[in-house]
């Protein structure tokens, strides 16, 4: 099933694979999105499998009543579409009555709802009118449409048409509405970046906001930075509103963060001395934090299974900032535009595999015997049992890893499995 | 369409995976979209299995739907056969593939592979996980068990049916059941599905009878074998001393052996522990039992007859077994709860006001929220339900484990009670922290004691939840209560700190909903009588684990009699009124 390896002008060794994939679907994003947007509720319209997936991906059955749920389709819903729509209205009304704290409700499409062509966008319009002031939006997190982090992309893309038109920022030059940063970041990271942008004199807003009432306003002509590499649809939606993307690396590691901030600084004409002054403390602290991990990871051979689309920036970070050797970078999808800086930052000839054929890839990992394998949760223990040290990639989504202050934490996530192996004598 | 926050059971193909993963030499090709592969982690993370389940997923995507998903499926079966060379293949569809109606069984058989290919029809929109496991084992047995034997089988040879991968303590139960059978001189021919190969299923007919450990998984196969091969079966889960004795008697009768050697079990300590005078305080403790049918029924019996608790609630999420559970509930003089909506279960627990909850991981969370001790006795399970040590529920050793499991949460309660008795002593003054809680709790206690008394207890309860080290249970590092014994699936959960500080502020809306619930529980819009300071002081002398009930009862008593101010007299009048 391997496509022939094609020489690429950008200097990487790119292959495409088709076959069995071992990835989450986009529903998984709900696990972090519901915590990011504190008054949003995510209602999956799907099957028992969807409910079971989210429950299992969340890893625990959560203590409090969660802000996500599944409307499980049953046979009666499959019999006729009109019934399914009535049923959905009934479920949503019950939910909203039960949870008056909810301000924003996402109807999240799943594989079954896509296949039976249940029109959730129409349902969301209908329910928005009926349930005002609760806003009802819809997006698809189905496995046939989205891979893991693409669920966040679909969610943010659904928010974009709803964003208000911005009034000009008082501090900004006429016609400039400041910078928009798109991509869910940990609040602690977001606050750090807000301070950095303030030091650079760049007005900034973040998408998504932390609540339905604090979504950013946007304006045509406004530049935006992507904080995550998997936001192709969100970027398109923003461009459709007249915003323009600032090409940049992603803020993973010190160099990634500097490059990301510099893209904004250049767009806003920030004086180089001011940029230097604003970023120097962060760069210094990141260098201090990274040094001990570089000693552990230098020369270590790392293999990535495809998962979150963070693989390419992470491989760049490991290679460029920690002197690791990259054996293979699997990624479910390679957005050549958004990842141009990251691809350029990989060592020449790095093998990048787009797509997946699971068993073939496992064979390659076994043959390569990497020092560290970055993979999904389902594969980690089997590979460990075969003697390969692993880092499960989902943690890279849930943990604050971006920015200068987290560069050391990010490195530590990769160093820990190796350090742990050193500790255990059994 | 059913609104579902948490599910007790996965979809039926997960049941099929539990069977396939338990076996050797079997491969399962599942027609399913990408994303359904999450199921791997149930086995590799929750049960900590060291290999991927023997499952190949077709992982079709939207672009495949426009082309030929049937061809993709056939290719996946061919590839899986070529790579894994299994003795037999089972094929089926997950919920989404069921909608596209590709007929996996027919497609796979058309490939003409040189091994048995068994098609599974698991209707995902009607059925659930346990049914899927049962149906899969039944289909496998039906396809592979062969015909009735000419020669009569050795009467002292049996098969064990039921244990699967991801089963609740199946691994350890099996050890105990083998030990019992061994003591009786009964041999085990085949255990299925755990550890069996397809060719082993071909040997099932060599045994004289079957032992079904988990009826929700093994009954259908046993009924088939009874009909087709003339094998009778025993279906008593040996959970608890009484049920273990019943089990021994039943299998001894089937094998025509003397049950005495197995009944004389010096390792059976739980009966003496229950009679030991230190257990007196366990008498009539109110216990609420909920789980899969077999475990719930067995645990209710253990709780009532072997520990001396009072069963005030008994229920199951398995509708298919509601008859058995209703019958058992009748024995305890109560109405069974058959529900798979965890909110209904939560409401029932709240209404029953038990001293102890025996349930699943769901009930553990409910109990934690309500401040009630809890032990987990049934699937759905969690990584902590797969302990490193031997921890069976079956056999005499299982009964020993159960005694500890059921009593320890209450023992911690007793410890708190003793602290309460000594509360006026210098070391144990009322504002001291509970012994098993962190230092932060002491500070809170002091703050709270300045709150005017009528709101104190409730606000303390609510606040303890707001300030819980696990703001929403999602981030959990600090084991909070011994009953919860909750080192959560922290390997997965730390992860949820992505929102950093937001996680903390984020607990606020959830905390509000929690705060609202005790008021709802109070259930009345009429004004609550106020407490005289001396009555409030008297109430504090009542052990904390019955104090909540004493308060509610007294307030109900006062409200019904329109007593505006609750005095010490009112408190004791109410106590007399409610004592039975």
Short mmCIF file of C-alpha atoms in Angstrom, two decimals, chain A residues 1-274:
data_model
loop_
_atom_site.label_atom_id
_atom_site.label_comp_id
_atom_site.label_asym_id
_atom_site.label_seq_id
_atom_site.Cartn_x
_atom_site.Cartn_y
_atom_site.Cartn_z
CA UNK A 1 0.00 0.00 0.00
CA UNK A 2 3.01 2.28 0.07
CA UNK A 3 3.07 5.00 -2.49
CA UNK A 4 6.46 5.33 -4.13
CA UNK A 5 8.71 7.77 -2.36
CA UNK A 6 8.81 10.97 -4.28
CA UNK A 7 11.71 13.41 -4.06
CA UNK A 8 10.49 16.71 -2.65
CA UNK A 9 11.99 20.07 -3.33
CA UNK A 10 11.89 20.95 0.38
CA UNK A 11 14.57 18.42 1.21
CA UNK A 12 12.60 15.86 3.18
CA UNK A 13 12.04 12.28 2.19
CA UNK A 14 8.25 12.23 1.87
CA UNK A 15 6.15 9.11 1.42
CA UNK A 16 2.43 8.53 1.53
CA UNK A 17 0.81 5.46 2.97
CA UNK A 18 -2.69 4.09 2.85
CA UNK A 19 -4.02 1.32 5.02
CA UNK A 20 -5.19 0.69 8.54
CA UNK A 21 -4.93 3.75 10.72
CA UNK A 22 -4.63 3.83 14.50
CA UNK A 23 -5.88 7.30 15.31
CA UNK A 24 -8.66 8.88 17.29
CA UNK A 25 -11.52 10.62 15.52
CA UNK A 26 -12.26 14.32 15.93
CA UNK A 27 -14.70 13.73 18.79
CA UNK A 28 -11.70 13.36 21.08
CA UNK A 29 -11.05 17.11 20.93
CA UNK A 30 -14.13 17.61 23.10
CA UNK A 31 -12.08 16.38 26.03
CA UNK A 32 -9.93 19.53 25.99
CA UNK A 33 -12.28 21.94 24.21
CA UNK A 34 -14.97 21.68 26.89
CA UNK A 35 -12.43 22.72 29.47
CA UNK A 36 -11.18 25.59 27.35
CA UNK A 37 -14.63 27.12 26.72
CA UNK A 38 -16.06 27.05 30.20
CA UNK A 39 -19.73 27.61 29.43
CA UNK A 40 -19.93 25.44 26.33
CA UNK A 41 -21.59 22.06 26.15
CA UNK A 42 -20.72 19.49 23.50
CA UNK A 43 -23.53 17.16 22.47
CA UNK A 44 -22.38 14.38 20.19
CA UNK A 45 -25.14 13.06 17.99
CA UNK A 46 -23.97 9.53 17.45
CA UNK A 47 -23.85 5.99 18.67
CA UNK A 48 -22.93 4.15 21.82
CA UNK A 49 -19.46 3.81 20.30
CA UNK A 50 -19.09 7.61 20.32
CA UNK A 51 -20.11 7.83 23.97
CA UNK A 52 -17.74 5.01 24.84
CA UNK A 53 -14.89 6.62 22.91
CA UNK A 54 -15.13 9.95 24.71
CA UNK A 55 -15.48 8.22 28.05
CA UNK A 56 -12.42 6.11 27.32
CA UNK A 57 -10.38 8.96 25.85
CA UNK A 58 -11.18 11.10 28.86
CA UNK A 59 -9.59 8.24 30.78
CA UNK A 60 -11.80 8.64 33.78
CA UNK A 61 -15.44 8.88 34.41
CA UNK A 62 -15.38 12.40 35.51
CA UNK A 63 -16.33 13.37 39.03
CA UNK A 64 -18.73 16.18 38.25
CA UNK A 65 -21.45 16.10 35.68
CA UNK A 66 -19.51 16.73 32.51
CA UNK A 67 -20.21 19.38 29.91
CA UNK A 68 -20.36 16.83 27.16
CA UNK A 69 -22.76 14.04 26.38
CA UNK A 70 -23.97 11.84 23.57
CA UNK A 71 -27.43 11.70 22.08
CA UNK A 72 -27.35 8.01 21.19
CA UNK A 73 -29.19 7.16 17.99
CA UNK A 74 -31.33 4.07 18.17
CA UNK A 75 -33.29 2.07 15.68
CA UNK A 76 -36.29 4.36 15.79
CA UNK A 77 -34.11 7.32 14.80
CA UNK A 78 -32.67 5.39 11.89
CA UNK A 79 -36.15 4.56 10.62
CA UNK A 80 -37.04 8.09 9.51
CA UNK A 81 -35.27 11.42 9.49
CA UNK A 82 -38.18 13.52 10.70
CA UNK A 83 -38.29 11.47 13.87
CA UNK A 84 -34.58 11.93 14.45
CA UNK A 85 -34.98 15.71 14.23
CA UNK A 86 -37.85 15.73 16.72
CA UNK A 87 -35.88 13.48 18.99
CA UNK A 88 -32.85 15.75 18.81
CA UNK A 89 -34.96 18.78 19.72
CA UNK A 90 -36.37 16.91 22.67
CA UNK A 91 -32.93 15.84 23.90
CA UNK A 92 -31.47 19.32 23.50
CA UNK A 93 -34.36 20.98 25.30
CA UNK A 94 -34.02 18.55 28.19
CA UNK A 95 -30.32 19.22 28.33
CA UNK A 96 -30.61 23.00 28.29
CA UNK A 97 -33.32 22.88 30.94
CA UNK A 98 -31.05 20.75 33.09
CA UNK A 99 -27.99 22.93 32.60
CA UNK A 100 -29.00 26.59 32.72
CA UNK A 101 -25.31 27.53 32.97
CA UNK A 102 -24.77 26.57 29.32
CA UNK A 103 -24.40 29.51 26.94
CA UNK A 104 -23.02 27.77 23.88
CA UNK A 105 -24.07 24.36 22.66
CA UNK A 106 -22.21 22.46 19.99
CA UNK A 107 -24.05 19.72 18.15
CA UNK A 108 -21.19 17.47 17.14
CA UNK A 109 -21.67 15.23 14.13
CA UNK A 110 -20.37 11.67 14.19
CA UNK A 111 -19.83 8.86 11.70
CA UNK A 112 -23.41 7.55 12.02
CA UNK A 113 -24.99 11.00 11.83
CA UNK A 114 -22.93 11.76 8.72
CA UNK A 115 -23.84 8.49 7.07
CA UNK A 116 -27.56 8.93 7.66
CA UNK A 117 -27.14 12.58 6.61
CA UNK A 118 -28.69 14.08 9.71
CA UNK A 119 -28.46 17.81 9.00
CA UNK A 120 -27.01 19.24 12.19
CA UNK A 121 -26.34 22.69 10.75
CA UNK A 122 -30.05 23.08 10.04
CA UNK A 123 -30.85 21.69 13.47
CA UNK A 124 -28.49 24.19 15.08
CA UNK A 125 -30.18 27.13 13.30
CA UNK A 126 -33.60 25.87 14.36
CA UNK A 127 -32.51 25.32 17.96
CA UNK A 128 -30.63 28.63 18.15
CA UNK A 129 -33.85 30.46 17.36
CA UNK A 130 -35.80 28.44 19.85
CA UNK A 131 -33.30 28.47 22.72
CA UNK A 132 -31.98 32.05 22.54
CA UNK A 133 -29.91 33.37 24.26
CA UNK A 134 -28.18 29.97 24.13
CA UNK A 135 -26.26 29.78 20.88
CA UNK A 136 -26.30 26.44 19.10
CA UNK A 137 -23.57 25.64 16.58
CA UNK A 138 -22.60 22.44 14.84
CA UNK A 139 -19.49 20.78 13.48
CA UNK A 140 -18.38 17.31 12.54
CA UNK A 141 -16.03 15.30 14.71
CA UNK A 142 -16.69 12.11 12.80
CA UNK A 143 -13.93 9.65 12.05
CA UNK A 144 -14.86 9.53 8.39
CA UNK A 145 -14.32 13.31 8.14
CA UNK A 146 -11.79 14.18 10.84
CA UNK A 147 -8.67 12.75 12.43
CA UNK A 148 -8.17 13.50 16.13
CA UNK A 149 -7.12 17.19 16.29
CA UNK A 150 -9.14 18.04 13.20
CA UNK A 151 -12.10 18.04 15.58
CA UNK A 152 -10.73 21.19 17.19
CA UNK A 153 -10.21 22.63 13.72
CA UNK A 154 -13.84 21.92 12.82
CA UNK A 155 -15.06 23.39 16.11
CA UNK A 156 -13.08 26.63 15.73
CA UNK A 157 -14.06 26.90 12.08
CA UNK A 158 -17.70 26.70 13.18
CA UNK A 159 -17.11 29.61 15.57
CA UNK A 160 -15.53 31.90 12.97
CA UNK A 161 -18.71 32.96 11.11
CA UNK A 162 -20.22 33.83 14.50
CA UNK A 163 -17.45 36.21 15.52
CA UNK A 164 -18.42 39.86 15.72
CA UNK A 165 -16.88 42.47 13.44
CA UNK A 166 -14.20 44.32 15.42
CA UNK A 167 -14.13 48.03 16.03
CA UNK A 168 -10.66 49.48 15.44
CA UNK A 169 -8.38 49.01 18.45
CA UNK A 170 -7.60 52.35 20.06
CA UNK A 171 -3.87 51.59 20.36
CA UNK A 172 -3.46 50.23 16.86
CA UNK A 173 -2.76 52.31 13.78
CA UNK A 174 -5.93 53.16 11.88
CA UNK A 175 -7.48 50.19 10.14
CA UNK A 176 -5.61 47.61 12.19
CA UNK A 177 -7.59 45.49 14.61
CA UNK A 178 -4.57 43.86 16.20
CA UNK A 179 -3.50 40.24 16.03
CA UNK A 180 -5.66 37.15 16.30
CA UNK A 181 -4.16 33.93 17.63
CA UNK A 182 -6.18 30.87 16.63
CA UNK A 183 -5.93 27.52 18.41
CA UNK A 184 -6.84 26.34 21.89
CA UNK A 185 -3.96 26.92 24.28
CA UNK A 186 -3.78 26.24 27.96
CA UNK A 187 -4.92 29.32 29.85
CA UNK A 188 -1.54 29.61 31.50
CA UNK A 189 0.16 29.62 28.10
CA UNK A 190 -2.34 32.06 26.68
CA UNK A 191 -1.68 34.46 29.56
CA UNK A 192 2.08 34.23 28.99
CA UNK A 193 1.64 34.99 25.30
CA UNK A 194 -0.71 37.87 26.11
CA UNK A 195 2.03 39.40 28.27
CA UNK A 196 4.64 38.87 25.54
CA UNK A 197 2.45 40.50 22.90
CA UNK A 198 1.78 43.37 25.30
CA UNK A 199 5.54 43.82 25.70
CA UNK A 200 5.81 43.90 21.92
CA UNK A 201 3.02 46.47 21.75
CA UNK A 202 0.78 44.19 19.69
CA UNK A 203 -2.91 44.11 20.63
CA UNK A 204 -3.98 40.47 20.60
CA UNK A 205 -7.11 38.34 20.95
CA UNK A 206 -7.35 34.57 21.19
CA UNK A 207 -9.70 32.13 19.48
CA UNK A 208 -11.45 30.39 21.15
CA UNK A 209 -12.32 32.70 24.01
CA UNK A 210 -12.67 31.19 27.46
CA UNK A 211 -16.44 31.58 27.37
CA UNK A 212 -19.20 32.16 24.88
CA UNK A 213 -19.27 35.84 25.82
CA UNK A 214 -15.56 36.43 25.34
CA UNK A 215 -15.07 35.25 21.78
CA UNK A 216 -12.79 37.67 19.92
CA UNK A 217 -14.13 40.17 17.44
CA UNK A 218 -12.35 40.15 14.09
CA UNK A 219 -11.93 42.55 11.19
CA UNK A 220 -11.00 42.21 7.53
CA UNK A 221 -7.33 42.82 6.94
CA UNK A 222 -6.43 41.59 10.40
CA UNK A 223 -3.47 39.22 10.54
CA UNK A 224 -3.70 35.93 12.39
CA UNK A 225 -1.22 33.42 13.76
CA UNK A 226 -2.01 29.76 14.17
CA UNK A 227 -1.06 28.40 17.56
CA UNK A 228 -1.60 24.80 16.41
CA UNK A 229 -0.56 23.08 13.19
CA UNK A 230 -3.87 21.34 12.54
CA UNK A 231 -6.12 24.31 11.83
CA UNK A 232 -6.47 24.23 8.04
CA UNK A 233 -10.26 24.71 8.10
CA UNK A 234 -10.13 27.45 10.72
CA UNK A 235 -7.54 29.30 8.64
CA UNK A 236 -9.77 29.04 5.56
CA UNK A 237 -12.75 30.34 7.52
CA UNK A 238 -10.71 33.28 8.83
CA UNK A 239 -9.46 34.04 5.35
CA UNK A 240 -13.04 34.00 4.14
CA UNK A 241 -13.69 36.76 6.70
CA UNK A 242 -10.84 38.75 5.14
CA UNK A 243 -8.11 37.99 7.66
CA UNK A 244 -4.67 36.95 6.48
CA UNK A 245 -2.43 34.20 7.80
CA UNK A 246 1.07 35.01 9.02
CA UNK A 247 3.32 32.12 7.98
CA UNK A 248 5.37 31.06 10.97
CA UNK A 249 6.77 28.07 12.78
CA UNK A 250 4.72 26.86 15.72
CA UNK A 251 5.48 27.96 19.27
CA UNK A 252 6.99 24.66 20.38
CA UNK A 253 10.42 25.02 21.93
CA UNK A 254 12.40 28.22 22.22
CA UNK A 255 13.21 28.56 18.51
CA UNK A 256 9.66 27.80 17.46
CA UNK A 257 8.33 30.35 19.92
CA UNK A 258 10.78 33.01 18.79
CA UNK A 259 9.96 32.40 15.13
CA UNK A 260 6.24 32.51 15.89
CA UNK A 261 6.49 35.77 17.81
CA UNK A 262 8.80 37.25 15.19
CA UNK A 263 6.22 36.64 12.45
CA UNK A 264 3.80 38.81 14.42
CA UNK A 265 6.47 41.37 15.28
CA UNK A 266 7.42 41.72 11.61
CA UNK A 267 3.80 42.11 10.56
CA UNK A 268 3.28 44.84 13.15
CA UNK A 269 6.61 46.54 12.47
CA UNK A 270 7.97 46.02 15.96
CA UNK A 271 11.41 47.52 16.46
CA UNK A 272 14.07 44.75 16.57
CA UNK A 273 15.49 46.11 19.80
CA UNK A 274 12.08 45.97 21.41
#
